[in-house]
Amino acid sequence: MLSYIMTNIKEQLEKALGHTITESNIAGVDYQCNAAFAIAKKEGAKPSDVATKIIAKVKPNLRPCFSTHPSGFININVLDKDLSELTEFVLKTNKLPLSTQKPRTIFFDYGGANVAKELHAGHIRPPIIGEALKRTFTAFGHKTFADPHLGDWGLQIGLIFGELELKYKEPSKFPKLTIEMLNVLYPQASKRKSEDKKFHARAEELTLKLQRSEEPWFTKWKEIMDVSVPRIKENYDALGCTFDTFEGEYKAQQFIPKIIADFQKKKVVQESDGCIIMDVKTDSDTRPMPPIIISKSNGGDLYSTTDIGTIFYRQKENNPDEHVYITDFRQDLHFEQVFRAVKKGGLVKPEVVFTHIGHGTMLGKDGKPFKTRSGDTVKLEDVINLVTDAAHKKMQNPCLVSAKTIGIAALKFADLSNSVRKDYVFDLDRFTSFEGKTGPYLLYTIARINSILSKTEKEIQTNNTKSPLLRDIKVAVMRLGDSFDVATRVYSLNGVIDATYNLASKFNILYANETIQNNAESIRVARLTRTALCFALDILAIDTVEKM
Ligand code: ARG
């Protein structure tokens, strides 16, 4: 007989059946397996007969109850004994039993803030999704690295220089920069860029001077970095991001000349209108796949160039088996080109995996990217203030520190509950509601359990009940563990969000129907729920509060 302690029940079952199983929506059935269908089709047999045979074969080695659904599905029910073991495991280790995965090294690139301006709503999704994904993979025992890859070496800097030049004539007269000044300068410069060709050209020129490390521009760039990077760090800290390194495009440029020379030697690039380009199209492409421009005619670096250089040094320093990027899905083509280029150029081994997670946009109620009423970008700080205020207003005993935690939980939970690629509307009232599938509801459930457990006496005399509600909760805990496994395959956490909500609502049904305080098993299940929810929220980088 198998013991499930330290293992994941679903994984054990799949191993024994040699086939995947899925959660069942049928009341009273925990999992279903459709292994019989393919075999039945091949053998021209009845699926339910094949299912019966499969059950007979695996049954002696497995504890759960099996039955055949007339359609041919194998219904699986986990034994109560196993759910008790699962409970014991969770309470003893403060962890959910996750499935085993072959440990790999994975490099996560998320954040991508541009140093020319403060972090704004448009950059809010990568740190939320990226941090949660990274922690998920870490929980499975993978070795992970994370870096925000700041936008610090492109036209955005040339634009700031150009704007300063217009205002103050020459670099020696530039004032000492502050973040507030950058917040005004950058939008002005980008507006000017689209209206004034000469200004655009000058900004390009200044960018090139910087990329050639010409003075005084290089020193001026460092001044921008000195005011901007600490603020970006503060912003990412507020979102609970934990980066291993804090590099940007700049770091890559030192490797670029050698990489290009190497590409030229390997004859994988060619010249076109003075640019160096690489053809990355394959015969099987069904959508347009233009060549990637590796070097501009003026010798300047491009976004793609620095990404190629970055992969080169990450491979050298961290040797990842996989690189995962989280950016807006409008960068799909850019990443596909970059991934193909580094493989074609032989910068990485063919087996290195590249994954780009393209996310949708956070929209305002008008269906357009989230902006202020006057059309300006909304700073991350302002978004955090909005959710904090809304949470504060809804609290019974308002407290600002907790309101901020609840507000950020509302924001992150809402963001992660969408499948990554989808756009979603920033709905402040719904996100911060204490009821429904929201962050505050989850935090409220945990606070409720805290309160129950603090009032519980040590020795509970009452007999244990065997309420089916208790079993439902244990199954919900089991499924929460399974949902993480799915997340590592689809690179999206919406299934985990659903599973946390499912568990919290199952617990709240128990709370509404029974007095938990004086029942030993209910108390145990309350602890189980809290431990499982805290474990999951910690992976999602969602902080909790003691009371609400
Ligand atoms: N700075 C970029 C942007 O604002 C995002 C960077 C993403 N990471 C990367 N390696 N390209 O869109």
PDB file of C-alpha atoms in Angstrom, residues 283-537:
ATOM      1  CA  ASP A 283       9.679  27.184 -43.347  1.00  0.00           C
ATOM      2  CA  SER A 284       6.937  26.305 -40.908  1.00  0.00           C
ATOM      3  CA  ASP A 285       6.141  29.932 -40.019  1.00  0.00           C
ATOM      4  CA  THR A 286       2.552  30.796 -40.706  1.00  0.00           C
ATOM      5  CA  ARG A 287       2.734  34.394 -39.519  1.00  0.00           C
ATOM      6  CA  PRO A 288       5.122  37.132 -40.627  1.00  0.00           C
ATOM      7  CA  MET A 289       8.597  36.724 -39.125  1.00  0.00           C
ATOM      8  CA  PRO A 290      10.756  39.669 -40.163  1.00  0.00           C
ATOM      9  CA  PRO A 291      14.535  39.518 -39.697  1.00  0.00           C
ATOM     10  CA  ILE A 292      15.785  40.769 -36.357  1.00  0.00           C
ATOM     11  CA  ILE A 293      17.869  43.953 -36.438  1.00  0.00           C
ATOM     12  CA  ILE A 294      20.928  43.392 -34.287  1.00  0.00           C
ATOM     13  CA  SER A 295      22.721  46.631 -34.872  1.00  0.00           C
ATOM     14  CA  LYS A 296      21.438  49.933 -36.217  1.00  0.00           C
ATOM     15  CA  SER A 297      23.146  51.678 -39.152  1.00  0.00           C
ATOM     16  CA  ASN A 298      24.561  54.245 -36.719  1.00  0.00           C
ATOM     17  CA  GLY A 299      25.979  51.426 -34.594  1.00  0.00           C
ATOM     18  CA  GLY A 300      23.506  52.049 -31.740  1.00  0.00           C
ATOM     19  CA  ASP A 301      22.100  49.275 -29.596  1.00  0.00           C
ATOM     20  CA  LEU A 302      18.511  48.240 -29.901  1.00  0.00           C
ATOM     21  CA  TYR A 303      16.111  46.643 -27.459  1.00  0.00           C
ATOM     22  CA  SER A 304      16.761  43.323 -29.193  1.00  0.00           C
ATOM     23  CA  THR A 305      20.530  43.780 -29.058  1.00  0.00           C
ATOM     24  CA  THR A 306      20.562  44.286 -25.310  1.00  0.00           C
ATOM     25  CA  ASP A 307      18.228  41.320 -24.833  1.00  0.00           C
ATOM     26  CA  ILE A 308      20.599  39.098 -26.808  1.00  0.00           C
ATOM     27  CA  GLY A 309      23.563  40.367 -24.764  1.00  0.00           C
ATOM     28  CA  THR A 310      21.614  39.773 -21.557  1.00  0.00           C
ATOM     29  CA  ILE A 311      20.870  36.165 -22.434  1.00  0.00           C
ATOM     30  CA  PHE A 312      24.549  35.705 -23.161  1.00  0.00           C
ATOM     31  CA  TYR A 313      25.725  36.831 -19.723  1.00  0.00           C
ATOM     32  CA  ARG A 314      22.858  35.198 -17.813  1.00  0.00           C
ATOM     33  CA  GLN A 315      23.791  31.928 -19.444  1.00  0.00           C
ATOM     34  CA  LYS A 316      27.400  32.474 -18.394  1.00  0.00           C
ATOM     35  CA  GLU A 317      26.616  33.561 -14.837  1.00  0.00           C
ATOM     36  CA  ASN A 318      23.621  31.430 -13.903  1.00  0.00           C
ATOM     37  CA  ASN A 319      23.466  28.747 -16.585  1.00  0.00           C
ATOM     38  CA  PRO A 320      19.669  28.441 -16.557  1.00  0.00           C
ATOM     39  CA  ASP A 321      17.813  25.568 -18.217  1.00  0.00           C
ATOM     40  CA  GLU A 322      14.972  27.968 -18.896  1.00  0.00           C
ATOM     41  CA  HIS A 323      14.523  31.714 -19.297  1.00  0.00           C
ATOM     42  CA  VAL A 324      11.055  33.058 -18.479  1.00  0.00           C
ATOM     43  CA  TYR A 325      10.015  36.598 -19.459  1.00  0.00           C
ATOM     44  CA  ILE A 326       6.884  38.383 -18.384  1.00  0.00           C
ATOM     45  CA  THR A 327       5.926  41.420 -20.470  1.00  0.00           C
ATOM     46  CA  ASP A 328       2.987  42.869 -22.335  1.00  0.00           C
ATOM     47  CA  PHE A 329       1.886  40.493 -25.105  1.00  0.00           C
ATOM     48  CA  ARG A 330       2.605  43.182 -27.659  1.00  0.00           C
ATOM     49  CA  GLN A 331       6.210  42.078 -27.265  1.00  0.00           C
ATOM     50  CA  ASP A 332       5.454  38.523 -28.479  1.00  0.00           C
ATOM     51  CA  LEU A 333       7.230  39.011 -31.794  1.00  0.00           C
ATOM     52  CA  HIS A 334      10.262  40.711 -30.234  1.00  0.00           C
ATOM     53  CA  PHE A 335      10.859  37.758 -27.928  1.00  0.00           C
ATOM     54  CA  GLU A 336      10.233  35.143 -30.602  1.00  0.00           C
ATOM     55  CA  GLN A 337      12.873  36.847 -32.755  1.00  0.00           C
ATOM     56  CA  VAL A 338      15.344  37.147 -29.855  1.00  0.00           C
ATOM     57  CA  PHE A 339      14.884  33.495 -28.826  1.00  0.00           C
ATOM     58  CA  ARG A 340      15.445  32.311 -32.381  1.00  0.00           C
ATOM     59  CA  ALA A 341      18.463  34.585 -32.798  1.00  0.00           C
ATOM     60  CA  VAL A 342      20.328  33.315 -29.733  1.00  0.00           C
ATOM     61  CA  LYS A 343      19.711  29.714 -30.787  1.00  0.00           C
ATOM     62  CA  LYS A 344      20.683  30.317 -34.400  1.00  0.00           C
ATOM     63  CA  GLY A 345      23.751  32.247 -33.276  1.00  0.00           C
ATOM     64  CA  GLY A 346      24.729  29.386 -30.970  1.00  0.00           C
ATOM     65  CA  LEU A 347      24.787  31.567 -27.829  1.00  0.00           C
ATOM     66  CA  VAL A 348      22.908  28.892 -25.893  1.00  0.00           C
ATOM     67  CA  LYS A 349      22.640  25.140 -26.100  1.00  0.00           C
ATOM     68  CA  PRO A 350      19.741  23.911 -28.225  1.00  0.00           C
ATOM     69  CA  GLU A 351      18.004  22.381 -25.195  1.00  0.00           C
ATOM     70  CA  VAL A 352      17.717  25.688 -23.302  1.00  0.00           C
ATOM     71  CA  VAL A 353      14.039  26.602 -23.054  1.00  0.00           C
ATOM     72  CA  PHE A 354      12.719  30.119 -23.636  1.00  0.00           C
ATOM     73  CA  THR A 355       9.279  31.117 -22.454  1.00  0.00           C
ATOM     74  CA  HIS A 356       7.627  34.449 -22.996  1.00  0.00           C
ATOM     75  CA  ILE A 357       4.486  35.098 -20.988  1.00  0.00           C
ATOM     76  CA  GLY A 358       2.616  37.894 -22.714  1.00  0.00           C
ATOM     77  CA  HIS A 359       0.130  39.581 -20.426  1.00  0.00           C
ATOM     78  CA  GLY A 360      -2.949  41.639 -21.218  1.00  0.00           C
ATOM     79  CA  THR A 361      -3.511  45.218 -20.118  1.00  0.00           C
ATOM     80  CA  MET A 362      -5.075  46.632 -16.980  1.00  0.00           C
ATOM     81  CA  LEU A 363      -7.841  48.842 -18.314  1.00  0.00           C
ATOM     82  CA  GLY A 364      -9.852  51.709 -16.906  1.00  0.00           C
ATOM     83  CA  LYS A 365     -13.656  51.605 -16.781  1.00  0.00           C
ATOM     84  CA  ASP A 366     -13.669  53.205 -20.246  1.00  0.00           C
ATOM     85  CA  GLY A 367     -12.007  50.104 -21.672  1.00  0.00           C
ATOM     86  CA  LYS A 368      -8.746  51.955 -22.387  1.00  0.00           C
ATOM     87  CA  PRO A 369      -5.413  51.474 -20.571  1.00  0.00           C
ATOM     88  CA  PHE A 370      -5.786  52.659 -16.983  1.00  0.00           C
ATOM     89  CA  LYS A 371      -5.050  56.407 -16.837  1.00  0.00           C
ATOM     90  CA  THR A 372      -6.034  59.397 -14.712  1.00  0.00           C
ATOM     91  CA  ARG A 373      -9.082  61.420 -15.721  1.00  0.00           C
ATOM     92  CA  SER A 374      -6.837  63.913 -17.464  1.00  0.00           C
ATOM     93  CA  GLY A 375      -5.244  61.098 -19.470  1.00  0.00           C
ATOM     94  CA  ASP A 376      -1.935  60.947 -17.586  1.00  0.00           C
ATOM     95  CA  THR A 377      -0.359  57.667 -16.587  1.00  0.00           C
ATOM     96  CA  VAL A 378      -1.166  56.592 -13.033  1.00  0.00           C
ATOM     97  CA  LYS A 379       1.861  56.041 -10.834  1.00  0.00           C
ATOM     98  CA  LEU A 380       2.145  52.720  -9.040  1.00  0.00           C
ATOM     99  CA  GLU A 381       2.108  54.651  -5.795  1.00  0.00           C
ATOM    100  CA  ASP A 382      -1.244  56.183  -6.731  1.00  0.00           C
ATOM    101  CA  VAL A 383      -2.688  52.762  -7.529  1.00  0.00           C
ATOM    102  CA  ILE A 384      -1.545  51.532  -4.114  1.00  0.00           C
ATOM    103  CA  ASN A 385      -3.115  54.586  -2.459  1.00  0.00           C
ATOM    104  CA  LEU A 386      -6.393  53.960  -4.250  1.00  0.00           C
ATOM    105  CA  VAL A 387      -6.660  50.344  -3.079  1.00  0.00           C
ATOM    106  CA  THR A 388      -5.481  51.257   0.422  1.00  0.00           C
ATOM    107  CA  ASP A 389      -8.128  53.974   0.801  1.00  0.00           C
ATOM    108  CA  ALA A 390     -10.864  51.712  -0.509  1.00  0.00           C
ATOM    109  CA  ALA A 391      -9.889  48.923   1.900  1.00  0.00           C
ATOM    110  CA  HIS A 392      -9.635  51.418   4.767  1.00  0.00           C
ATOM    111  CA  LYS A 393     -13.199  52.588   4.188  1.00  0.00           C
ATOM    112  CA  LYS A 394     -14.514  49.030   4.329  1.00  0.00           C
ATOM    113  CA  MET A 395     -12.748  47.950   7.520  1.00  0.00           C
ATOM    114  CA  GLN A 396     -14.668  47.599  10.767  1.00  0.00           C
ATOM    115  CA  ASN A 397     -11.693  48.783  12.786  1.00  0.00           C
ATOM    116  CA  PRO A 398      -9.791  50.884  10.284  1.00  0.00           C
ATOM    117  CA  CYS A 399      -6.013  50.722  10.528  1.00  0.00           C
ATOM    118  CA  LEU A 400      -3.787  52.175   7.827  1.00  0.00           C
ATOM    119  CA  VAL A 401      -1.035  49.556   7.916  1.00  0.00           C
ATOM    120  CA  SER A 402      -3.524  46.715   7.538  1.00  0.00           C
ATOM    121  CA  ALA A 403      -5.486  48.657   4.936  1.00  0.00           C
ATOM    122  CA  LYS A 404      -2.384  48.842   2.748  1.00  0.00           C
ATOM    123  CA  THR A 405      -1.811  45.082   3.055  1.00  0.00           C
ATOM    124  CA  ILE A 406      -5.482  44.391   2.313  1.00  0.00           C
ATOM    125  CA  GLY A 407      -5.480  46.843  -0.591  1.00  0.00           C
ATOM    126  CA  ILE A 408      -2.396  45.310  -2.204  1.00  0.00           C
ATOM    127  CA  ALA A 409      -3.852  41.843  -1.640  1.00  0.00           C
ATOM    128  CA  ALA A 410      -7.001  43.025  -3.432  1.00  0.00           C
ATOM    129  CA  LEU A 411      -4.986  44.267  -6.369  1.00  0.00           C
ATOM    130  CA  LYS A 412      -2.753  41.224  -6.700  1.00  0.00           C
ATOM    131  CA  PHE A 413      -5.555  38.720  -6.205  1.00  0.00           C
ATOM    132  CA  ALA A 414      -7.671  40.436  -8.864  1.00  0.00           C
ATOM    133  CA  ASP A 415      -4.767  40.575 -11.273  1.00  0.00           C
ATOM    134  CA  LEU A 416      -3.785  36.931 -10.822  1.00  0.00           C
ATOM    135  CA  SER A 417      -7.373  35.704 -11.030  1.00  0.00           C
ATOM    136  CA  ASN A 418      -7.440  36.539 -14.731  1.00  0.00           C
ATOM    137  CA  SER A 419      -5.741  34.305 -17.203  1.00  0.00           C
ATOM    138  CA  VAL A 420      -2.521  36.141 -17.958  1.00  0.00           C
ATOM    139  CA  ARG A 421      -3.192  37.103 -21.575  1.00  0.00           C
ATOM    140  CA  LYS A 422      -6.565  38.670 -20.888  1.00  0.00           C
ATOM    141  CA  ASP A 423      -7.105  42.410 -20.439  1.00  0.00           C
ATOM    142  CA  TYR A 424      -9.084  43.275 -17.347  1.00  0.00           C
ATOM    143  CA  VAL A 425     -10.811  46.325 -15.944  1.00  0.00           C
ATOM    144  CA  PHE A 426      -9.504  47.903 -12.761  1.00  0.00           C
ATOM    145  CA  ASP A 427     -12.699  47.762 -10.688  1.00  0.00           C
ATOM    146  CA  LEU A 428     -11.745  49.258  -7.365  1.00  0.00           C
ATOM    147  CA  ASP A 429     -15.017  48.535  -5.627  1.00  0.00           C
ATOM    148  CA  ARG A 430     -15.182  44.900  -6.686  1.00  0.00           C
ATOM    149  CA  PHE A 431     -11.483  44.195  -6.050  1.00  0.00           C
ATOM    150  CA  THR A 432     -11.642  45.535  -2.494  1.00  0.00           C
ATOM    151  CA  SER A 433     -14.975  43.961  -1.576  1.00  0.00           C
ATOM    152  CA  PHE A 434     -14.845  41.755   1.506  1.00  0.00           C
ATOM    153  CA  GLU A 435     -17.173  39.309  -0.187  1.00  0.00           C
ATOM    154  CA  GLY A 436     -16.849  37.221  -3.339  1.00  0.00           C
ATOM    155  CA  LYS A 437     -13.705  36.055  -5.101  1.00  0.00           C
ATOM    156  CA  THR A 438     -11.426  38.777  -3.774  1.00  0.00           C
ATOM    157  CA  GLY A 439      -8.183  39.176  -1.885  1.00  0.00           C
ATOM    158  CA  PRO A 440      -9.906  40.786   1.122  1.00  0.00           C
ATOM    159  CA  TYR A 441     -12.313  37.808   1.374  1.00  0.00           C
ATOM    160  CA  LEU A 442      -9.335  35.450   1.613  1.00  0.00           C
ATOM    161  CA  LEU A 443      -7.609  37.610   4.195  1.00  0.00           C
ATOM    162  CA  TYR A 444     -10.872  37.921   6.097  1.00  0.00           C
ATOM    163  CA  THR A 445     -11.221  34.143   6.200  1.00  0.00           C
ATOM    164  CA  ILE A 446      -7.730  33.799   7.651  1.00  0.00           C
ATOM    165  CA  ALA A 447      -8.434  36.558  10.214  1.00  0.00           C
ATOM    166  CA  ARG A 448     -11.670  34.769  11.123  1.00  0.00           C
ATOM    167  CA  ILE A 449      -9.780  31.528  11.749  1.00  0.00           C
ATOM    168  CA  ASN A 450      -7.224  33.415  13.836  1.00  0.00           C
ATOM    169  CA  SER A 451     -10.028  34.725  15.972  1.00  0.00           C
ATOM    170  CA  ILE A 452     -11.686  31.289  16.317  1.00  0.00           C
ATOM    171  CA  LEU A 453      -8.421  29.635  17.283  1.00  0.00           C
ATOM    172  CA  SER A 454      -7.542  32.326  19.815  1.00  0.00           C
ATOM    173  CA  LYS A 455     -10.811  31.647  21.621  1.00  0.00           C
ATOM    174  CA  THR A 456     -10.459  27.880  21.559  1.00  0.00           C
ATOM    175  CA  GLU A 457      -9.801  26.118  24.802  1.00  0.00           C
ATOM    176  CA  LYS A 458      -6.973  23.663  24.939  1.00  0.00           C
ATOM    177  CA  GLU A 459      -8.984  20.557  25.801  1.00  0.00           C
ATOM    178  CA  ILE A 460     -12.089  20.077  23.778  1.00  0.00           C
ATOM    179  CA  GLN A 461     -14.397  17.481  25.204  1.00  0.00           C
ATOM    180  CA  THR A 462     -17.057  17.296  22.549  1.00  0.00           C
ATOM    181  CA  ASN A 463     -17.194  14.282  20.282  1.00  0.00           C
ATOM    182  CA  ASN A 464     -15.882  14.654  16.816  1.00  0.00           C
ATOM    183  CA  THR A 465     -18.509  15.038  14.175  1.00  0.00           C
ATOM    184  CA  LYS A 466     -18.068  13.503  10.773  1.00  0.00           C
ATOM    185  CA  SER A 467     -19.648  16.326   8.865  1.00  0.00           C
ATOM    186  CA  PRO A 468     -19.344  16.004   5.097  1.00  0.00           C
ATOM    187  CA  LEU A 469     -18.367  19.678   5.206  1.00  0.00           C
ATOM    188  CA  LEU A 470     -15.104  18.700   6.884  1.00  0.00           C
ATOM    189  CA  ARG A 471     -14.324  16.273   4.103  1.00  0.00           C
ATOM    190  CA  ASP A 472     -15.127  18.929   1.489  1.00  0.00           C
ATOM    191  CA  ILE A 473     -12.568  21.213   3.071  1.00  0.00           C
ATOM    192  CA  LYS A 474      -9.868  18.551   3.045  1.00  0.00           C
ATOM    193  CA  VAL A 475     -10.565  17.851  -0.608  1.00  0.00           C
ATOM    194  CA  ALA A 476     -10.333  21.591  -1.291  1.00  0.00           C
ATOM    195  CA  VAL A 477      -6.915  21.609   0.422  1.00  0.00           C
ATOM    196  CA  MET A 478      -5.792  18.674  -1.715  1.00  0.00           C
ATOM    197  CA  ARG A 479      -6.944  20.480  -4.845  1.00  0.00           C
ATOM    198  CA  LEU A 480      -5.168  23.661  -3.853  1.00  0.00           C
ATOM    199  CA  GLY A 481      -1.911  21.698  -3.862  1.00  0.00           C
ATOM    200  CA  ASP A 482      -2.750  20.257  -7.283  1.00  0.00           C
ATOM    201  CA  SER A 483      -3.507  23.700  -8.675  1.00  0.00           C
ATOM    202  CA  PHE A 484       0.124  24.736  -8.223  1.00  0.00           C
ATOM    203  CA  ASP A 485       1.252  21.849 -10.393  1.00  0.00           C
ATOM    204  CA  VAL A 486      -1.053  23.085 -13.151  1.00  0.00           C
ATOM    205  CA  ALA A 487       0.326  26.611 -12.713  1.00  0.00           C
ATOM    206  CA  THR A 488       3.853  25.393 -13.494  1.00  0.00           C
ATOM    207  CA  ARG A 489       2.577  23.925 -16.736  1.00  0.00           C
ATOM    208  CA  VAL A 490       0.421  26.825 -17.934  1.00  0.00           C
ATOM    209  CA  TYR A 491       2.474  29.662 -16.388  1.00  0.00           C
ATOM    210  CA  SER A 492      -0.690  31.228 -15.036  1.00  0.00           C
ATOM    211  CA  LEU A 493      -1.974  31.370 -11.489  1.00  0.00           C
ATOM    212  CA  ASN A 494      -5.672  31.819 -12.053  1.00  0.00           C
ATOM    213  CA  GLY A 495      -6.296  28.159 -11.187  1.00  0.00           C
ATOM    214  CA  VAL A 496      -4.507  28.626  -7.869  1.00  0.00           C
ATOM    215  CA  ILE A 497      -6.608  31.720  -7.165  1.00  0.00           C
ATOM    216  CA  ASP A 498      -9.769  29.699  -7.847  1.00  0.00           C
ATOM    217  CA  ALA A 499      -8.569  26.930  -5.543  1.00  0.00           C
ATOM    218  CA  THR A 500      -7.821  29.354  -2.678  1.00  0.00           C
ATOM    219  CA  TYR A 501     -11.273  30.866  -3.077  1.00  0.00           C
ATOM    220  CA  ASN A 502     -12.884  27.444  -3.206  1.00  0.00           C
ATOM    221  CA  LEU A 503     -11.163  26.447   0.033  1.00  0.00           C
ATOM    222  CA  ALA A 504     -12.050  29.704   1.802  1.00  0.00           C
ATOM    223  CA  SER A 505     -15.687  29.474   0.798  1.00  0.00           C
ATOM    224  CA  LYS A 506     -15.908  25.809   1.880  1.00  0.00           C
ATOM    225  CA  PHE A 507     -14.553  26.833   5.265  1.00  0.00           C
ATOM    226  CA  ASN A 508     -17.033  29.686   5.535  1.00  0.00           C
ATOM    227  CA  ILE A 509     -19.897  27.271   4.843  1.00  0.00           C
ATOM    228  CA  LEU A 510     -18.708  25.189   7.773  1.00  0.00           C
ATOM    229  CA  TYR A 511     -18.490  28.342   9.883  1.00  0.00           C
ATOM    230  CA  ALA A 512     -22.048  29.317   8.986  1.00  0.00           C
ATOM    231  CA  ASN A 513     -23.412  25.861   9.774  1.00  0.00           C
ATOM    232  CA  GLU A 514     -21.559  24.643  12.807  1.00  0.00           C
ATOM    233  CA  THR A 515     -20.057  25.838  16.020  1.00  0.00           C
ATOM    234  CA  ILE A 516     -16.411  25.220  15.394  1.00  0.00           C
ATOM    235  CA  GLN A 517     -15.024  26.141  18.806  1.00  0.00           C
ATOM    236  CA  ASN A 518     -16.128  23.049  20.657  1.00  0.00           C
ATOM    237  CA  ASN A 519     -15.385  20.365  18.126  1.00  0.00           C
ATOM    238  CA  ALA A 520     -11.887  18.937  17.978  1.00  0.00           C
ATOM    239  CA  GLU A 521     -12.060  17.884  14.332  1.00  0.00           C
ATOM    240  CA  SER A 522     -13.494  21.214  13.224  1.00  0.00           C
ATOM    241  CA  ILE A 523     -10.695  23.016  15.018  1.00  0.00           C
ATOM    242  CA  ARG A 524      -8.173  20.817  13.261  1.00  0.00           C
ATOM    243  CA  VAL A 525      -9.790  21.602   9.938  1.00  0.00           C
ATOM    244  CA  ALA A 526      -9.761  25.319  10.763  1.00  0.00           C
ATOM    245  CA  ARG A 527      -6.016  25.051  11.353  1.00  0.00           C
ATOM    246  CA  LEU A 528      -5.621  23.058   8.171  1.00  0.00           C
ATOM    247  CA  THR A 529      -7.480  25.726   6.191  1.00  0.00           C
ATOM    248  CA  ARG A 530      -5.405  28.533   7.638  1.00  0.00           C
ATOM    249  CA  THR A 531      -2.118  26.733   7.020  1.00  0.00           C
ATOM    250  CA  ALA A 532      -3.039  25.848   3.460  1.00  0.00           C
ATOM    251  CA  LEU A 533      -4.266  29.358   2.644  1.00  0.00           C
ATOM    252  CA  CYS A 534      -1.215  31.020   4.186  1.00  0.00           C
ATOM    253  CA  PHE A 535       1.095  28.662   2.297  1.00  0.00           C
ATOM    254  CA  ALA A 536      -0.660  29.474  -0.978  1.00  0.00           C
ATOM    255  CA  LEU A 537      -0.838  33.225  -0.411  1.00  0.00           C
TER     256      LEU A 537
END
